[in-house]
Amino acid sequence: MESIPKNRLFALHWLQPAALCYTFLMIKESAVTAFAPGKVILCGEHAVVYGQPAIALPVFREQAKAEVLLTPGKPFTIDLPDIGAAFTLAEAPAAEPLARVARLTLARLKVEPPPARLTIHSTIPIASGMGSGAAVATALVRALSRFLSVQLPPAEVSALVYEGERLWHGTPSGIDNTVIAYGRPVWFQKEAPPRPFHTAIPFTLVVADSGVAGVTKDAVAGVRRRWQADRVTYDGYFVAVGEVVREIYRRLTSGTLVGVGALLDENQRLLAAMGVSHPALEQLIAAGRAAGALGAKLCGAGLGGNCLALVEAERAEAVAAAMRRAGARRTIITRVESRQKEART
Ligand code: PMV
């Protein structure tokens, strides 16, 4: 990474209005890059909205990348070439999620917008339950704060990203910003601080995209409607999901995968009963199981989007291929390490 010579920094400093002086003193590099992973919900989605626990995992195979480049004399600009969008922070509307996250980050650092261009790329599929919005916002917060020579702790990154999530999703549970900002498996329950944890045993997942667009808001609203119509049955589903999640957590943290596949299958059965599965997902799940997956379920809001299969590492390619033959638009093989290896952020 290129350092700015002190004399150049000094000259730039004098060319800027007084309000920018402090900002400039914080800039040590003319370019910085930061990353953030995608995520999947291993278990507990939907029931988590009703107070049950859920477990989410970072997916380092897919990442968002934010790069900040010093552009002396130019206004702070956010550039999203993947979707053909670019805007200056000064002109972005208050409800623009990334602009909001950038403004809050600058306010947290007590600085003016620097003369810089922040460019974001992401390989995380959009609107597929892999947390692309939260990942892009996390990469933004990390890159911008690093550009201004501040390393924010995960809890603060997560809180800033949550404000963008609110604009994207209305009343999100906070699971995406937490798992992505921490970059570790997270035990999540509403009204309680999220608990990042280490699994005591590594494991491999195949994540398969059904190619059907599932809309989180619709899926959540549908479950709420059905819950309102039949609270006893749905409360029963939610409690049963909570038990599955607790049992999976116990096994992962005590170092055994025995029975985890069957627990994932049970979670899928409950999700289907709640009405959030989809024939395309059922087809991929069946194909994954038939090819030797230990268990499989939809992940995220459902009605489309992704599903995941727990696999023995040596079966991963075969399971992924079977799921593609069954119609998966794309498959990702991801490994969750027992002590997540130092991830690039
Ligand atoms: O599809 P995703 O990853 O955004 O997950 C939605 C998870 C739900 O439990 C259905 C909703 C929520 O806000 O937790």
Short mmCIF file of C-alpha atoms and ligand atoms in Angstrom, two decimals:
data_model
loop_
_atom_site.label_atom_id
_atom_site.label_comp_id
_atom_site.label_asym_id
_atom_site.label_seq_id
_atom_site.Cartn_x
_atom_site.Cartn_y
_atom_site.Cartn_z
CA MET A 1 0.00 0.00 0.00
CA GLU A 2 1.38 3.38 -1.02
CA SER A 3 2.24 5.84 1.77
CA ILE A 4 1.77 9.53 1.17
CA PRO A 5 5.04 11.45 1.49
CA LYS A 6 4.84 13.82 4.46
CA ASN A 7 5.50 16.95 2.32
CA ARG A 8 2.65 16.01 -0.07
CA LEU A 9 0.30 15.41 2.82
CA PHE A 10 1.27 18.83 4.18
CA ALA A 11 0.59 20.51 0.79
CA LEU A 12 -2.76 18.75 0.41
CA HIS A 13 -3.60 19.81 3.92
CA TRP A 14 -3.26 23.50 3.00
CA LEU A 15 -5.30 23.12 -0.17
CA GLN A 16 -8.33 21.93 1.78
CA PRO A 17 -10.85 23.98 3.73
CA ALA A 18 -10.18 24.22 7.44
CA ALA A 19 -12.85 21.65 8.35
CA LEU A 20 -10.94 19.01 6.46
CA CYS A 21 -7.64 19.60 8.25
CA TYR A 22 -8.34 17.14 11.04
CA THR A 23 -9.57 14.56 8.51
CA PHE A 24 -6.36 14.95 6.55
CA LEU A 25 -4.19 14.45 9.57
CA MET A 26 -5.84 11.06 9.99
CA ILE A 27 -5.04 9.87 6.46
CA LYS A 28 -1.82 7.85 6.44
CA GLU A 29 -2.22 5.89 3.20
CA SER A 30 -3.52 7.06 -0.17
CA ALA A 31 -5.29 3.74 -0.76
CA VAL A 32 -6.71 1.10 1.56
CA THR A 33 -8.73 -2.04 0.92
CA ALA A 34 -11.00 -3.98 3.24
CA PHE A 35 -13.08 -7.14 2.88
CA ALA A 36 -16.19 -8.68 4.41
CA PRO A 37 -17.54 -12.22 3.99
CA GLY A 38 -20.99 -13.40 3.00
CA LYS A 39 -23.10 -15.41 5.42
CA VAL A 40 -25.62 -18.20 5.67
CA ILE A 41 -28.06 -19.04 8.42
CA LEU A 42 -27.22 -22.57 9.53
CA CYS A 43 -30.45 -22.99 11.51
CA GLY A 44 -33.20 -21.10 13.28
CA GLU A 45 -34.44 -18.65 10.62
CA HIS A 46 -38.01 -17.37 11.03
CA ALA A 47 -38.29 -18.77 14.57
CA VAL A 48 -35.60 -16.21 15.45
CA VAL A 49 -38.11 -13.43 14.71
CA TYR A 50 -40.24 -14.90 17.54
CA GLY A 51 -37.46 -14.98 20.11
CA GLN A 52 -35.86 -18.37 19.41
CA PRO A 53 -32.09 -18.69 18.81
CA ALA A 54 -30.47 -18.99 15.39
CA ILE A 55 -26.94 -19.78 14.27
CA ALA A 56 -25.34 -17.93 11.37
CA LEU A 57 -21.98 -18.61 9.73
CA PRO A 58 -19.60 -16.45 7.72
CA VAL A 59 -18.91 -17.64 4.17
CA PHE A 60 -15.40 -16.51 3.26
CA ARG A 61 -15.56 -17.99 -0.23
CA GLU A 62 -17.70 -15.03 -1.30
CA GLN A 63 -16.67 -11.54 -0.32
CA ALA A 64 -17.38 -7.85 -0.60
CA LYS A 65 -14.35 -5.65 -1.17
CA ALA A 66 -14.16 -1.89 -0.55
CA GLU A 67 -11.27 0.25 -1.71
CA VAL A 68 -10.76 3.88 -0.71
CA LEU A 69 -8.55 6.04 -2.91
CA LEU A 70 -7.48 9.56 -2.06
CA THR A 71 -8.78 11.98 -4.73
CA PRO A 72 -7.51 15.44 -3.66
CA GLY A 73 -9.95 18.23 -4.36
CA LYS A 74 -12.84 15.88 -5.20
CA PRO A 75 -15.88 15.21 -3.01
CA PHE A 76 -16.30 11.90 -1.19
CA THR A 77 -17.88 9.51 -3.69
CA ILE A 78 -19.28 5.98 -3.38
CA ASP A 79 -18.86 3.96 -6.55
CA LEU A 80 -20.72 0.66 -7.11
CA PRO A 81 -19.53 -0.47 -10.55
CA ASP A 82 -21.16 -3.93 -10.19
CA ILE A 83 -24.59 -2.30 -10.36
CA GLY A 84 -23.56 0.74 -12.43
CA ALA A 85 -24.21 3.26 -9.64
CA ALA A 86 -22.09 6.09 -8.22
CA PHE A 87 -22.99 9.07 -6.04
CA THR A 88 -21.35 11.72 -3.95
CA LEU A 89 -22.08 11.57 -0.26
CA ALA A 90 -23.16 15.21 -0.28
CA GLU A 91 -25.89 14.50 -2.85
CA ALA A 92 -27.06 11.06 -1.67
CA PRO A 93 -30.54 10.99 -0.11
CA ALA A 94 -30.82 10.38 3.64
CA ALA A 95 -32.48 6.99 2.99
CA GLU A 96 -29.62 5.66 0.80
CA PRO A 97 -28.36 2.78 3.01
CA LEU A 98 -24.66 2.94 2.10
CA ALA A 99 -24.63 6.74 2.32
CA ARG A 100 -26.23 6.46 5.76
CA VAL A 101 -23.63 3.96 6.92
CA ALA A 102 -20.82 6.16 5.54
CA ARG A 103 -22.24 9.28 7.24
CA LEU A 104 -22.61 7.47 10.56
CA THR A 105 -19.07 6.10 10.30
CA LEU A 106 -17.69 9.59 9.68
CA ALA A 107 -19.77 10.95 12.57
CA ARG A 108 -18.44 8.17 14.81
CA LEU A 109 -14.88 9.12 13.81
CA LYS A 110 -15.74 12.82 14.23
CA VAL A 111 -14.39 13.76 10.79
CA GLU A 112 -15.58 15.45 7.64
CA PRO A 113 -16.01 13.36 4.45
CA PRO A 114 -12.48 12.94 3.04
CA PRO A 115 -11.70 13.77 -0.60
CA ALA A 116 -11.75 10.15 -1.67
CA ARG A 117 -13.49 7.60 -3.87
CA LEU A 118 -14.79 4.46 -2.18
CA THR A 119 -15.31 1.65 -4.70
CA ILE A 120 -17.17 -1.51 -3.75
CA HIS A 121 -17.17 -4.86 -5.53
CA SER A 122 -18.87 -8.01 -4.32
CA THR A 123 -19.05 -11.63 -5.42
CA ILE A 124 -21.92 -12.29 -2.99
CA PRO A 125 -25.16 -12.89 -4.89
CA ILE A 126 -27.71 -10.14 -4.26
CA ALA A 127 -31.09 -10.88 -2.62
CA SER A 128 -30.27 -14.52 -1.95
CA GLY A 129 -29.99 -14.57 1.84
CA MET A 130 -26.20 -14.40 1.79
CA GLY A 131 -26.03 -11.01 3.42
CA SER A 132 -24.73 -9.08 0.42
CA GLY A 133 -26.05 -5.74 1.72
CA ALA A 134 -24.53 -6.19 5.17
CA ALA A 135 -21.24 -7.41 3.66
CA VAL A 136 -20.96 -4.43 1.34
CA ALA A 137 -21.72 -2.07 4.23
CA THR A 138 -19.21 -3.87 6.49
CA ALA A 139 -16.48 -3.58 3.87
CA LEU A 140 -17.36 0.11 3.54
CA VAL A 141 -17.10 0.78 7.30
CA ARG A 142 -13.83 -1.13 7.56
CA ALA A 143 -12.24 0.55 4.55
CA LEU A 144 -13.37 4.05 5.47
CA SER A 145 -12.30 3.78 9.12
CA ARG A 146 -9.00 2.20 8.13
CA PHE A 147 -8.43 4.99 5.59
CA LEU A 148 -8.83 7.38 8.51
CA SER A 149 -6.42 5.27 10.59
CA VAL A 150 -9.00 3.90 13.02
CA GLN A 151 -9.62 0.19 13.65
CA LEU A 152 -13.20 -0.17 14.85
CA PRO A 153 -14.05 -3.26 16.93
CA PRO A 154 -16.58 -5.73 15.45
CA ALA A 155 -19.35 -4.63 17.82
CA GLU A 156 -19.11 -1.05 16.54
CA VAL A 157 -18.86 -2.12 12.88
CA SER A 158 -21.93 -4.29 13.42
CA ALA A 159 -23.92 -1.44 15.00
CA LEU A 160 -23.09 0.93 12.12
CA VAL A 161 -24.01 -1.67 9.48
CA TYR A 162 -27.28 -2.38 11.28
CA GLU A 163 -28.38 1.18 10.48
CA GLY A 164 -28.02 0.40 6.77
CA GLU A 165 -29.86 -2.90 7.27
CA ARG A 166 -32.79 -0.98 8.75
CA LEU A 167 -33.12 1.03 5.55
CA TRP A 168 -32.83 -2.09 3.39
CA HIS A 169 -35.03 -4.45 5.38
CA GLY A 170 -37.33 -2.52 7.73
CA THR A 171 -36.91 -4.33 11.06
CA PRO A 172 -34.08 -6.83 10.58
CA SER A 173 -33.13 -9.16 13.40
CA GLY A 174 -29.51 -7.98 13.25
CA ILE A 175 -28.14 -11.42 12.48
CA ASP A 176 -26.48 -10.45 9.17
CA ASN A 177 -24.52 -7.46 10.42
CA THR A 178 -23.41 -9.44 13.48
CA VAL A 179 -22.09 -12.57 11.76
CA ILE A 180 -20.44 -10.57 8.99
CA ALA A 181 -18.83 -7.95 11.23
CA TYR A 182 -17.50 -10.62 13.62
CA GLY A 183 -16.51 -13.04 10.84
CA ARG A 184 -17.26 -15.96 13.16
CA PRO A 185 -20.18 -18.29 13.81
CA VAL A 186 -22.73 -16.40 15.86
CA TRP A 187 -25.42 -17.53 18.25
CA PHE A 188 -28.16 -15.02 17.90
CA GLN A 189 -31.27 -14.36 19.92
CA LYS A 190 -33.41 -11.23 19.91
CA GLU A 191 -33.01 -8.86 22.85
CA ALA A 192 -29.73 -10.52 23.83
CA PRO A 193 -26.20 -9.59 22.79
CA PRO A 194 -25.08 -11.80 19.87
CA ARG A 195 -22.58 -14.45 20.94
CA PRO A 196 -19.81 -15.18 18.45
CA PHE A 197 -18.43 -18.65 19.10
CA HIS A 198 -15.94 -21.17 17.77
CA THR A 199 -17.16 -24.53 16.65
CA ALA A 200 -15.06 -27.28 18.25
CA ILE A 201 -15.16 -29.29 15.05
CA PRO A 202 -14.64 -28.05 11.48
CA PHE A 203 -17.29 -28.87 8.93
CA THR A 204 -18.09 -28.41 5.26
CA LEU A 205 -21.25 -27.07 3.68
CA VAL A 206 -22.51 -26.94 0.13
CA VAL A 207 -24.65 -23.87 -0.45
CA ALA A 208 -26.87 -24.15 -3.51
CA ASP A 209 -28.82 -21.34 -5.17
CA SER A 210 -32.29 -22.38 -6.36
CA GLY A 211 -32.35 -19.53 -8.88
CA VAL A 212 -35.81 -18.61 -7.58
CA ALA A 213 -35.92 -15.10 -6.11
CA GLY A 214 -37.24 -15.30 -2.55
CA VAL A 215 -38.28 -11.99 -1.00
CA THR A 216 -37.45 -11.89 2.72
CA LYS A 217 -40.17 -9.35 3.55
CA ASP A 218 -42.86 -11.53 1.90
CA ALA A 219 -41.65 -14.71 3.60
CA VAL A 220 -41.56 -13.05 7.04
CA ALA A 221 -44.99 -11.45 6.46
CA GLY A 222 -46.45 -14.79 5.34
CA VAL A 223 -45.26 -16.56 8.49
CA ARG A 224 -46.68 -13.73 10.61
CA ARG A 225 -50.07 -13.99 8.90
CA ARG A 226 -50.22 -17.74 9.41
CA TRP A 227 -49.01 -17.39 13.03
CA GLN A 228 -51.77 -14.85 13.71
CA ALA A 229 -54.31 -17.30 12.26
CA ASP A 230 -53.02 -20.29 14.27
CA ARG A 231 -50.75 -19.26 17.12
CA VAL A 232 -50.74 -22.61 18.90
CA THR A 233 -49.40 -24.53 15.91
CA TYR A 234 -46.87 -21.87 14.92
CA ASP A 235 -45.63 -21.29 18.47
CA GLY A 236 -45.09 -25.06 18.54
CA TYR A 237 -43.00 -24.87 15.36
CA PHE A 238 -40.92 -22.02 16.75
CA VAL A 239 -40.22 -23.81 20.04
CA ALA A 240 -39.29 -27.00 18.16
CA VAL A 241 -36.87 -25.03 15.95
CA GLY A 242 -35.35 -23.50 19.08
CA GLU A 243 -34.70 -26.99 20.48
CA VAL A 244 -33.06 -28.05 17.22
CA VAL A 245 -30.80 -24.98 17.27
CA ARG A 246 -29.76 -25.55 20.90
CA GLU A 247 -28.94 -29.17 20.13
CA ILE A 248 -26.88 -28.25 17.06
CA TYR A 249 -25.00 -25.64 19.11
CA ARG A 250 -24.28 -28.19 21.86
CA ARG A 251 -22.86 -30.64 19.32
CA LEU A 252 -20.76 -28.11 17.41
CA THR A 253 -19.26 -26.66 20.58
CA SER A 254 -18.59 -30.06 22.13
CA GLY A 255 -16.87 -31.28 18.99
CA THR A 256 -19.21 -33.81 17.39
CA LEU A 257 -21.11 -33.75 14.12
CA VAL A 258 -23.04 -36.91 15.00
CA GLY A 259 -26.73 -36.22 14.52
CA VAL A 260 -26.24 -32.67 13.21
CA GLY A 261 -27.38 -33.70 9.72
CA ALA A 262 -30.62 -35.17 11.08
CA LEU A 263 -31.20 -32.01 13.12
CA LEU A 264 -30.82 -29.89 9.96
CA ASP A 265 -33.35 -32.17 8.24
CA GLU A 266 -35.73 -31.66 11.16
CA ASN A 267 -35.27 -27.88 10.87
CA GLN A 268 -36.17 -28.17 7.17
CA ARG A 269 -39.30 -30.17 7.98
CA LEU A 270 -40.42 -27.40 10.37
CA LEU A 271 -39.64 -24.65 7.85
CA ALA A 272 -41.66 -26.46 5.20
CA ALA A 273 -44.54 -26.78 7.69
CA MET A 274 -44.34 -22.99 8.21
CA GLY A 275 -44.87 -22.59 4.47
CA VAL A 276 -41.52 -21.06 3.49
CA SER A 277 -40.04 -23.86 1.38
CA HIS A 278 -40.40 -24.06 -2.40
CA PRO A 279 -40.50 -27.00 -4.86
CA ALA A 280 -37.17 -25.90 -6.35
CA LEU A 281 -35.57 -25.95 -2.89
CA GLU A 282 -37.11 -29.34 -2.07
CA GLN A 283 -35.64 -30.72 -5.27
CA LEU A 284 -32.12 -29.50 -4.45
CA ILE A 285 -32.39 -30.74 -0.86
CA ALA A 286 -33.52 -34.20 -2.01
CA ALA A 287 -30.71 -34.36 -4.58
CA GLY A 288 -28.13 -33.34 -1.97
CA ARG A 289 -29.32 -35.97 0.49
CA ALA A 290 -29.39 -38.65 -2.22
CA ALA A 291 -25.79 -37.79 -3.14
CA GLY A 292 -24.66 -38.38 0.44
CA ALA A 293 -25.24 -35.13 2.32
CA LEU A 294 -25.58 -35.68 6.08
CA GLY A 295 -28.52 -33.27 6.17
CA ALA A 296 -29.91 -30.37 4.18
CA LYS A 297 -32.27 -27.44 4.58
CA LEU A 298 -33.20 -24.12 3.06
CA CYS A 299 -31.24 -21.22 4.49
CA GLY A 300 -32.48 -17.69 4.99
CA ALA A 301 -35.99 -16.52 4.37
CA GLY A 302 -36.94 -19.27 1.89
CA LEU A 303 -39.63 -19.21 -0.85
CA GLY A 304 -36.57 -19.50 -3.08
CA GLY A 305 -33.01 -18.38 -2.48
CA ASN A 306 -30.44 -20.83 -1.14
CA CYS A 307 -30.33 -24.12 0.63
CA LEU A 308 -27.38 -25.77 2.35
CA ALA A 309 -26.17 -29.32 2.79
CA LEU A 310 -23.83 -30.57 5.51
CA VAL A 311 -21.29 -32.87 3.87
CA GLU A 312 -18.16 -34.84 4.60
CA ALA A 313 -15.39 -32.82 2.92
CA GLU A 314 -14.60 -35.60 0.44
CA ARG A 315 -18.26 -35.77 -0.68
CA ALA A 316 -18.60 -32.00 -1.20
CA GLU A 317 -17.89 -31.95 -4.95
CA ALA A 318 -20.23 -34.88 -5.64
CA VAL A 319 -23.06 -33.34 -3.59
CA ALA A 320 -22.55 -29.95 -5.28
CA ALA A 321 -22.64 -31.59 -8.72
CA ALA A 322 -25.83 -33.48 -7.85
CA MET A 323 -27.46 -30.27 -6.67
CA ARG A 324 -26.45 -28.51 -9.91
CA ARG A 325 -27.93 -31.39 -11.92
CA ALA A 326 -31.12 -30.93 -9.90
CA GLY A 327 -31.29 -27.31 -11.04
CA ALA A 328 -29.01 -25.30 -8.73
CA ARG A 329 -27.94 -22.19 -10.55
CA ARG A 330 -24.72 -22.07 -8.58
CA THR A 331 -23.09 -23.95 -5.72
CA ILE A 332 -20.52 -22.82 -3.18
CA ILE A 333 -18.46 -25.18 -1.06
CA THR A 334 -17.47 -23.53 2.19
CA ARG A 335 -15.57 -24.81 5.19
CA VAL A 336 -16.16 -23.59 8.72
CA GLU A 337 -12.92 -23.93 10.68
CA SER A 338 -12.88 -24.92 14.32
CA ARG A 339 -10.83 -21.83 15.02
CA GLN A 340 -11.72 -19.66 12.06
CA LYS A 341 -8.38 -19.03 10.41
CA GLU A 342 -7.34 -15.41 10.46
CA ALA A 343 -9.65 -14.03 7.83
CA ARG A 344 -8.83 -11.23 5.47
CA THR A 345 -10.80 -8.17 6.48
O1 PMV B 1 -32.81 -14.48 3.94
P1 PMV B 1 -32.05 -13.84 5.03
O2 PMV B 1 -30.68 -14.37 5.21
O3 PMV B 1 -32.12 -12.34 5.00
O4 PMV B 1 -32.69 -14.31 6.39
C1 PMV B 1 -33.90 -13.92 6.88
C2 PMV B 1 -34.00 -14.54 8.22
C3 PMV B 1 -35.35 -14.41 8.84
O5 PMV B 1 -35.27 -15.10 10.08
C4 PMV B 1 -36.41 -15.07 8.00
C5 PMV B 1 -35.72 -12.96 9.08
C6 PMV B 1 -34.87 -12.24 10.10
O6 PMV B 1 -34.88 -10.99 10.07
O7 PMV B 1 -34.23 -12.87 10.94
#
